[in-house]
Short mmCIF file of C-alpha atoms and ligand atoms in Angstrom, two decimals:
data_model
loop_
_atom_site.label_atom_id
_atom_site.label_comp_id
_atom_site.label_asym_id
_atom_site.label_seq_id
_atom_site.Cartn_x
_atom_site.Cartn_y
_atom_site.Cartn_z
CA MET S 1415 8.94 -47.29 30.22
CA ARG S 1416 10.63 -47.84 26.52
CA LYS S 1417 7.53 -46.73 24.56
CA LEU S 1418 8.04 -43.45 26.57
CA VAL S 1419 11.08 -42.68 25.75
CA VAL S 1420 10.15 -43.49 22.13
CA LEU S 1421 6.92 -40.87 22.53
CA LEU S 1422 9.46 -38.20 24.26
CA THR S 1423 12.05 -38.73 21.47
CA LEU S 1424 9.28 -38.43 18.78
CA VAL S 1425 7.80 -35.17 20.00
CA VAL S 1426 11.27 -33.67 21.01
CA ALA S 1427 12.35 -34.40 16.94
CA VAL S 1428 9.14 -32.79 16.16
CA LEU S 1429 10.12 -29.47 18.46
CA ALA S 1430 13.03 -29.33 16.95
CA LEU S 1431 11.62 -29.34 13.07
CA SER S 1432 8.99 -26.87 13.64
CA ALA S 1433 10.05 -23.41 14.27
CA VAL S 1434 9.07 -19.45 15.33
CA ILE S 1435 8.96 -17.87 12.50
CA LYS S 1436 9.28 -13.77 13.04
CA VAL S 1437 8.19 -11.48 10.78
CA GLY S 1438 8.71 -7.55 11.56
CA VAL S 1439 5.94 -5.72 10.34
CA VAL S 1440 6.91 -1.70 10.10
CA LEU S 1441 4.18 0.64 9.27
CA PRO S 1442 2.92 4.50 10.29
CA MET S 1443 1.30 3.81 14.00
CA THR S 1444 0.92 7.03 15.36
CA GLY S 1445 2.10 10.44 13.68
CA GLY S 1446 0.36 11.79 10.55
CA ILE S 1447 -0.85 8.99 8.43
CA SER S 1448 -1.30 6.65 11.49
CA ALA S 1449 -5.30 5.52 10.10
CA PHE S 1450 -3.20 4.06 7.15
CA GLY S 1451 -0.98 2.47 9.54
CA GLN S 1452 -3.90 0.96 11.56
CA MET S 1453 -5.99 -0.15 8.75
CA THR S 1454 -2.76 -2.15 6.93
CA TRP S 1455 -2.24 -3.56 10.24
CA GLU S 1456 -6.00 -4.98 10.93
CA GLY S 1457 -5.58 -6.39 7.20
CA ILE S 1458 -2.05 -8.10 8.21
CA GLN S 1459 -3.85 -9.45 11.55
CA LEU S 1460 -7.05 -10.99 9.71
CA ALA S 1461 -4.58 -12.87 7.55
CA HIS S 1462 -2.49 -13.88 9.99
CA SER S 1463 -5.49 -15.17 11.50
CA LEU S 1464 -6.79 -17.31 8.53
CA LYS S 1465 -3.23 -18.84 8.37
CA PRO S 1466 -0.97 -18.78 11.41
CA SER S 1467 1.77 -21.05 10.26
CA ALA S 1468 3.98 -21.51 7.22
CA ALA S 1469 5.01 -25.14 6.65
CA GLY S 1470 3.74 -25.90 9.99
CA ASN S 1471 5.84 -22.98 11.67
CA GLU S 1472 3.87 -20.66 13.56
CA ILE S 1473 4.43 -17.52 12.62
CA LYS S 1474 4.76 -14.16 15.19
CA LEU S 1475 4.33 -10.87 13.69
CA ILE S 1476 6.41 -8.15 15.54
CA LEU S 1477 4.88 -4.96 15.00
CA LEU S 1478 6.88 -1.38 14.96
CA ASP S 1479 5.91 2.02 14.39
CA ASN S 1480 7.46 4.26 12.17
CA ARG S 1481 5.51 7.25 13.71
CA SER S 1482 4.87 8.65 10.37
CA GLU S 1483 8.83 9.55 10.05
CA LYS S 1484 11.54 9.22 7.69
CA THR S 1485 14.25 8.05 10.55
CA GLU S 1486 12.23 5.76 12.11
CA ALA S 1487 11.13 4.32 8.97
CA ALA S 1488 15.16 3.68 8.45
CA ASN S 1489 15.48 2.72 12.42
CA ALA S 1490 12.49 0.65 12.80
CA VAL S 1491 13.94 -2.01 10.08
CA ALA S 1492 17.00 -2.11 11.74
CA ARG S 1493 15.39 -2.99 14.87
CA ALA S 1494 13.48 -5.42 13.38
CA ILE S 1495 16.72 -7.14 12.25
CA ASP S 1496 19.47 -6.64 14.53
CA LYS S 1497 17.36 -7.20 17.66
CA GLU S 1498 14.26 -9.32 16.62
CA HIS S 1499 16.58 -11.62 13.75
CA VAL S 1500 13.08 -11.10 11.73
CA VAL S 1501 12.87 -13.39 8.09
CA ALA S 1502 10.98 -10.91 6.29
CA ILE S 1503 9.30 -7.61 7.15
CA ILE S 1504 6.16 -6.57 5.62
CA GLY S 1505 6.12 -2.68 5.05
CA GLN S 1506 5.81 0.32 4.77
CA VAL S 1507 2.65 2.43 3.56
CA ALA S 1508 4.31 5.55 2.61
CA SER S 1509 6.62 5.17 -0.39
CA SER S 1510 9.41 7.61 1.19
CA HIS S 1511 9.20 4.87 4.34
CA SER S 1512 9.76 2.39 2.03
CA LEU S 1513 12.77 4.23 0.56
CA ALA S 1514 14.41 4.92 3.47
CA GLY S 1515 13.71 1.66 5.05
CA GLY S 1516 14.29 -0.90 1.88
CA ALA S 1517 17.64 0.80 1.76
CA VAL S 1518 18.20 -0.65 5.38
CA ALA S 1519 16.66 -3.80 4.27
CA GLU S 1520 18.33 -4.35 0.96
CA GLU S 1521 21.93 -3.43 2.68
CA LYS S 1522 21.35 -6.46 5.64
CA HIS S 1523 19.49 -8.23 3.17
CA VAL S 1524 16.11 -9.07 4.45
CA PRO S 1525 13.24 -9.19 2.41
CA MET S 1526 10.71 -6.58 2.40
CA LEU S 1527 7.55 -6.50 0.73
CA SER S 1528 5.59 -3.40 0.85
CA PRO S 1529 1.51 -3.72 0.71
CA THR S 1530 0.87 -0.20 -0.70
CA SER S 1531 4.08 1.92 -1.84
CA THR S 1532 3.70 2.82 -5.21
CA ASN S 1533 6.63 5.14 -6.17
CA PRO S 1534 8.50 3.39 -8.92
CA LEU S 1535 12.22 4.22 -6.72
CA VAL S 1536 10.98 1.78 -4.30
CA THR S 1537 12.07 -1.28 -5.53
CA GLN S 1538 14.53 -0.26 -8.39
CA GLY S 1539 17.85 -1.53 -8.44
CA LYS S 1540 16.76 -3.34 -4.79
CA LYS S 1541 16.93 -7.59 -4.92
CA TYR S 1542 15.06 -8.09 -1.49
CA VAL S 1543 12.26 -5.04 -1.72
CA SER S 1544 8.95 -5.94 -3.43
CA ARG S 1545 5.95 -5.06 -3.68
CA ALA S 1546 2.29 -6.34 -3.91
CA CYS S 1547 0.66 -3.15 -5.26
CA PHE S 1548 0.89 -1.47 -8.80
CA ILE S 1549 3.36 1.58 -9.49
CA ASP S 1550 2.47 5.17 -9.75
CA PRO S 1551 2.90 5.60 -13.59
CA PHE S 1552 0.22 3.10 -14.07
CA GLN S 1553 -1.90 5.02 -11.45
CA GLY S 1554 -1.17 8.42 -12.78
CA GLY S 1555 -1.87 7.37 -15.84
CA ALA S 1556 -5.23 5.83 -15.08
CA ALA S 1557 -6.26 9.15 -13.26
CA ALA S 1558 -5.29 11.43 -16.42
CA VAL S 1559 -7.38 8.31 -18.88
CA PHE S 1560 -10.40 9.04 -16.39
CA ALA S 1561 -10.31 12.89 -15.52
CA TYR S 1562 -9.28 13.49 -19.52
CA LYS S 1563 -11.86 10.86 -21.31
CA LYS S 1564 -14.53 10.29 -18.53
CA LEU S 1565 -14.95 13.51 -16.67
CA GLY S 1566 -14.09 15.33 -20.03
CA ALA S 1567 -11.57 17.87 -18.17
CA ARG S 1568 -9.07 19.43 -20.24
CA LYS S 1569 -7.32 21.44 -17.71
CA ALA S 1570 -5.64 20.45 -14.99
CA VAL S 1571 -3.98 21.97 -11.43
CA VAL S 1572 -2.18 19.94 -9.28
CA PHE S 1573 -1.44 19.49 -5.99
CA THR S 1574 2.40 18.61 -4.74
CA ASP S 1575 3.50 17.60 -1.78
CA ILE S 1576 7.51 18.44 -2.40
CA GLU S 1577 7.93 16.34 0.89
CA GLN S 1578 6.45 13.09 -0.70
CA ASP S 1579 8.77 11.17 -2.77
CA TYR S 1580 5.12 9.81 -3.94
CA SER S 1581 3.29 12.90 -4.40
CA VAL S 1582 6.31 14.03 -6.61
CA GLY S 1583 6.14 11.12 -8.36
CA LEU S 1584 2.24 10.82 -9.00
CA SER S 1585 2.59 14.59 -9.98
CA ARG S 1586 4.74 13.88 -12.92
CA PHE S 1587 2.91 10.88 -14.17
CA PHE S 1588 -0.28 12.53 -13.66
CA MET S 1589 0.99 15.53 -15.50
CA LYS S 1590 3.05 13.44 -18.59
CA ALA S 1591 -0.33 11.16 -19.24
CA PHE S 1592 -2.82 14.28 -19.10
CA THR S 1593 -0.59 16.28 -21.30
CA LYS S 1594 -0.17 13.17 -23.89
CA LEU S 1595 -3.75 12.79 -23.94
CA GLY S 1596 -4.05 16.87 -25.02
CA GLY S 1597 -4.63 18.08 -21.93
CA LYS S 1598 -3.04 21.20 -20.50
CA VAL S 1599 -1.47 21.62 -16.39
CA ASP S 1600 -0.03 23.55 -13.95
CA VAL S 1601 1.16 22.34 -10.57
CA VAL S 1602 1.40 24.11 -6.98
CA TYR S 1603 3.20 22.68 -4.67
CA TYR S 1604 2.91 22.28 -0.80
CA LYS S 1605 4.35 20.41 2.18
CA THR S 1606 3.36 18.08 4.97
CA GLY S 1607 1.91 19.12 7.96
CA ASP S 1608 0.63 22.74 5.91
CA GLN S 1609 -2.78 24.18 6.75
CA ASP S 1610 -3.06 27.04 4.89
CA PHE S 1611 -3.63 26.84 1.18
CA SER S 1612 -4.98 29.98 0.28
CA ALA S 1613 -2.01 30.60 -1.73
CA GLN S 1614 -2.44 27.65 -4.40
CA VAL S 1615 -6.41 27.87 -4.67
CA SER S 1616 -5.48 31.52 -5.89
CA LEU S 1617 -3.67 30.42 -8.37
CA VAL S 1618 -6.08 27.78 -8.90
CA MET S 1619 -9.26 30.12 -9.39
CA ALA S 1620 -7.17 32.09 -11.74
CA LYS S 1621 -6.58 29.40 -13.89
CA ASN S 1622 -10.01 28.20 -13.70
CA PRO S 1623 -9.14 24.19 -14.09
CA ASP S 1624 -11.76 21.45 -14.80
CA VAL S 1625 -10.10 19.21 -12.46
CA ILE S 1626 -7.54 19.27 -9.35
CA PHE S 1627 -5.56 16.43 -8.61
CA ILE S 1628 -4.12 16.34 -5.59
CA THR S 1629 -0.81 13.81 -5.02
CA GLY S 1630 -0.66 13.84 -1.07
CA TYR S 1631 -2.10 12.36 1.44
CA TYR S 1632 -5.72 12.55 3.44
CA PRO S 1633 -4.38 15.35 6.20
CA GLU S 1634 -3.28 17.65 3.62
CA ALA S 1635 -5.78 16.84 0.49
CA ALA S 1636 -8.90 17.19 3.12
CA LEU S 1637 -7.88 20.79 4.56
CA ILE S 1638 -7.35 22.18 0.23
CA ALA S 1639 -10.62 20.65 -0.62
CA ARG S 1640 -12.20 22.44 1.97
CA GLN S 1641 -10.72 26.02 1.16
CA ALA S 1642 -11.31 25.02 -2.54
CA ARG S 1643 -14.80 25.18 -2.32
CA GLN S 1644 -14.84 27.89 0.31
CA MET S 1645 -13.14 30.08 -2.23
CA GLY S 1646 -15.54 29.34 -4.72
CA TYR S 1647 -13.85 26.60 -6.97
CA LYS S 1648 -16.91 24.83 -9.02
CA GLY S 1649 -14.48 21.73 -10.93
CA TYR S 1650 -13.73 18.17 -10.19
CA ILE S 1651 -11.55 17.36 -7.60
CA MET S 1652 -9.16 14.21 -7.84
CA GLY S 1653 -6.92 12.37 -6.24
CA GLY S 1654 -4.31 9.28 -5.97
CA ASP S 1655 -4.64 6.46 -3.11
CA GLY S 1656 -3.19 8.48 -0.16
CA LEU S 1657 -6.44 10.07 -0.16
CA GLU S 1658 -8.33 6.69 0.76
CA ALA S 1659 -8.98 7.01 4.52
CA PRO S 1660 -12.45 7.63 6.17
CA GLU S 1661 -10.21 10.99 7.69
CA LEU S 1662 -10.84 12.06 4.48
CA VAL S 1663 -14.52 12.50 5.00
CA GLU S 1664 -14.23 13.18 8.89
CA ILE S 1665 -12.13 16.66 7.72
CA GLY S 1666 -13.36 17.37 4.90
CA GLY S 1667 -16.89 17.41 5.15
CA LYS S 1668 -19.27 18.08 2.62
CA ALA S 1669 -15.84 19.50 0.35
CA VAL S 1670 -14.90 15.88 -0.23
CA GLU S 1671 -18.42 15.19 -1.48
CA GLY S 1672 -17.80 13.83 -5.38
CA VAL S 1673 -14.00 13.82 -4.94
CA TYR S 1674 -13.06 10.97 -7.07
CA LEU S 1675 -9.46 8.99 -6.30
CA THR S 1676 -7.64 6.13 -8.17
CA THR S 1677 -7.16 3.48 -5.82
CA HIS S 1678 -6.29 -0.46 -4.80
CA PHE S 1679 -9.40 -2.46 -3.80
CA ASN S 1680 -13.13 -1.06 -3.00
CA ALA S 1681 -15.49 -3.54 -0.72
CA ARG S 1682 -18.22 -3.01 -3.37
CA GLY S 1683 -16.47 -3.86 -6.43
CA ALA S 1684 -15.35 -7.61 -5.59
CA ALA S 1685 -12.17 -8.63 -7.65
CA THR S 1686 -11.91 -12.64 -6.40
CA PRO S 1687 -13.43 -15.15 -4.24
CA MET S 1688 -10.95 -14.02 -2.16
CA SER S 1689 -12.34 -10.34 -1.96
CA LYS S 1690 -15.78 -11.75 -0.76
CA LYS S 1691 -14.32 -13.62 1.97
CA PHE S 1692 -12.40 -11.03 2.53
CA VAL S 1693 -14.71 -8.23 3.24
CA LYS S 1694 -16.87 -10.80 5.36
CA MET S 1695 -14.67 -11.61 7.66
CA TYR S 1696 -13.46 -7.89 8.13
CA LYS S 1697 -16.80 -6.78 8.79
CA GLU S 1698 -17.57 -9.35 10.81
CA LYS S 1699 -14.34 -8.64 12.90
CA TYR S 1700 -14.31 -4.93 12.88
CA GLY S 1701 -17.55 -4.06 12.36
CA LYS S 1702 -17.10 -1.79 9.20
CA ASP S 1703 -16.17 -1.76 5.18
CA PRO S 1704 -12.19 -2.77 4.48
CA SER S 1705 -10.12 0.05 3.20
CA ALA S 1706 -7.29 -0.60 -0.16
CA LEU S 1707 -5.42 -0.39 2.71
CA ALA S 1708 -6.62 -3.55 4.67
CA ALA S 1709 -6.55 -5.31 1.86
CA LEU S 1710 -3.26 -4.91 0.75
CA GLY S 1711 -1.62 -5.66 4.10
CA PHE S 1712 -4.08 -9.06 3.97
CA ASP S 1713 -3.01 -9.59 0.75
CA ALA S 1714 0.88 -8.81 1.76
CA TYR S 1715 0.94 -11.27 4.62
CA LEU S 1716 -0.72 -14.22 2.65
CA ILE S 1717 1.69 -13.42 -0.52
CA LEU S 1718 4.82 -14.09 2.08
CA VAL S 1719 3.59 -16.97 3.27
CA ASP S 1720 2.87 -18.37 0.39
CA ALA S 1721 6.38 -17.73 -0.83
CA MET S 1722 7.62 -19.64 2.46
CA GLU S 1723 5.96 -22.56 1.49
CA ARG S 1724 7.09 -22.80 -1.93
CA VAL S 1725 10.68 -21.92 -0.14
CA LEU S 1726 10.34 -24.89 2.40
CA LYS S 1727 8.74 -26.93 0.25
CA GLY S 1728 12.00 -27.64 -1.46
CA ASN S 1729 14.40 -27.51 1.52
CA PRO S 1730 12.43 -27.78 4.85
CA ASP S 1731 15.68 -27.54 6.76
CA LEU S 1732 16.23 -23.40 5.62
CA VAL S 1733 13.35 -22.64 8.35
CA ASN S 1734 16.34 -23.42 10.91
CA ASP S 1735 19.00 -20.90 8.47
CA LEU S 1736 17.92 -18.05 8.71
CA GLN S 1737 20.33 -15.79 6.33
CA GLY S 1738 19.61 -18.45 3.49
CA PHE S 1739 15.92 -18.57 4.28
CA ARG S 1740 15.91 -14.57 4.21
CA ASP S 1741 17.72 -14.71 0.44
CA ALA S 1742 15.76 -17.67 -0.65
CA LEU S 1743 12.37 -15.86 0.02
CA ALA S 1744 13.75 -13.13 -1.56
CA VAL S 1745 13.37 -14.55 -4.67
CA GLU S 1746 10.40 -16.55 -4.27
CA ILE S 1747 8.08 -13.70 -3.68
CA ARG S 1748 9.33 -12.81 -7.13
CA HIS S 1749 7.77 -15.34 -8.38
CA THR S 1750 4.25 -14.65 -7.30
CA LYS S 1751 2.02 -15.93 -10.02
CA ASN S 1752 -2.00 -15.35 -10.03
CA PHE S 1753 -1.88 -15.09 -6.66
CA GLU S 1754 -5.86 -14.74 -5.25
CA GLY S 1755 -5.92 -12.18 -3.27
CA ALA S 1756 -8.42 -9.87 -1.96
CA SER S 1757 -7.11 -7.05 -4.15
CA GLY S 1758 -7.13 -9.52 -7.16
CA TYR S 1759 -5.01 -12.02 -8.63
CA ILE S 1760 -1.52 -10.56 -8.51
CA THR S 1761 1.56 -11.06 -10.40
CA ILE S 1762 5.13 -9.86 -8.78
CA ASN S 1763 7.63 -9.67 -11.66
CA GLU S 1764 10.85 -9.58 -11.78
CA ILE S 1765 12.16 -6.44 -10.71
CA GLY S 1766 9.41 -7.03 -7.71
CA ASP S 1767 6.40 -4.73 -8.68
CA ALA S 1768 2.94 -5.61 -9.03
CA VAL S 1769 1.12 -5.40 -12.14
CA LYS S 1770 -2.56 -4.74 -11.20
CA SER S 1771 -5.93 -2.62 -12.58
CA VAL S 1772 -6.77 0.72 -10.60
CA VAL S 1773 -9.81 1.35 -9.04
CA VAL S 1774 -11.44 4.61 -9.34
CA ASP S 1775 -13.77 5.68 -5.98
CA VAL S 1776 -16.10 8.67 -5.54
CA VAL S 1777 -17.18 9.90 -2.51
CA LYS S 1778 -20.39 9.74 -1.96
CA ASN S 1779 -22.90 10.51 1.07
CA GLY S 1780 -19.55 10.48 3.12
CA ILE S 1781 -18.33 6.61 2.00
CA PHE S 1782 -15.82 5.52 -0.88
CA ASP S 1783 -18.42 4.36 -3.73
CA PHE S 1784 -17.27 2.46 -6.25
CA ALA S 1785 -17.03 4.42 -9.26
CA GLY S 1786 -14.84 1.92 -12.22
CA ILE S 1787 -11.90 0.56 -13.18
CA VAL S 1788 -8.99 0.84 -15.16
CA ASN S 1789 -6.67 -1.62 -16.93
CA PRO S 1790 -3.33 -1.46 -17.59
CA ASP S 1791 -3.86 -1.59 -21.54
CA GLU S 1792 -6.01 1.41 -20.88
CA ILE S 1793 -2.97 3.83 -20.68
CA PRO S 1794 -0.93 5.60 -23.08
CA HIS S 1795 2.71 4.94 -23.18
N1 LIG C 2068 0.94 4.88 -2.25
C1 LIG C 2068 0.86 5.53 -1.53
C2 LIG C 2068 2.30 5.80 -1.15
O1 LIG C 2068 3.50 5.12 -2.27
C3 LIG C 2068 0.79 4.94 0.53
C4 LIG C 2068 -0.77 4.46 0.11
C5 LIG C 2068 -1.24 3.17 -0.18
C6 LIG C 2068 -1.79 5.48 0.95
C7 LIG C 2068 -3.08 2.85 0.03
C8 LIG C 2068 -2.94 4.95 0.77
C9 LIG C 2068 -3.78 4.00 0.34
O2 LIG C 2068 3.06 6.63 -0.77
#
């Protein structure tokens, strides 16, 4: 009897010590850029199956859909915090969504880690919002270097989606770097959801550039490529990470063959031992090659858990102090150093941004083939 009591006391004590850590995941699961949300979620779930707990505490993922909308992006973050009392949030994909949601997370002092939002403003002036990816001054610079030096382009026309902070920023950074290298740039504008790009393409035909650079997302980029090719444009077409979804090829067909794009990861150019492990695991589970979104979703989750473990190692009781845990975690995320992720070795600096190489892809026979790497020191300042 006495033994039983001792045993029961022990069991109760252990249960009391380990808690359930809730993590909110806010992604575009439906709406315009749902392909991004689906791929990111696959990567996060894979990482969760690899590491389902932090310092002995079970991690529970709570998925919330932002429906590819800015208002919902903010609402979903508020819901995750106020209703679910999450310790941290992984999200979001589009920079405009991370800006809207990040403002809420910052105000409520809840750490948010974006896997893929690249606009510099996402983390600017914030303590609680960090990211696992590089930022657009670098991505735009890398694209400009690639266009100018590797493709020999001297004249460019940039397509800017004025509704997306990501697109507006990336256009600006590309233009700045391309002109600095000696190139000439014109810019045309469109909006998310547009279907007809004939006015913009007419201008392209009049300018006859060596390259058109599309800084928006895949749904419009695929249509722009189609309409440009239909109207007889023969030059290069390039874009940023926003083009990387199989839907680009599904919608764009032959018109997107040969499109170059800057991104974060390519399964054919594994950067670390973890990249290889990730590609193998992902293929086994989902039966296809992983995208940059899947790789960064995977990395964001593991970076977060790693930071949790560092926090709890010093102070295991914090797991029962929700706000204390959040505050410590926000700081610790920015102490991430040389973390071996699927997308490379990741260091998050004191302002919440990761510094990493840019991968260049080319669409070849309908798939995203590896075309090269641009390192941080190759960008003109
Ligand atoms: N970088 C994009 C943004 O900030 C999001 C994105 C990343 C989309 C990677 C696709 C692939 O809006």
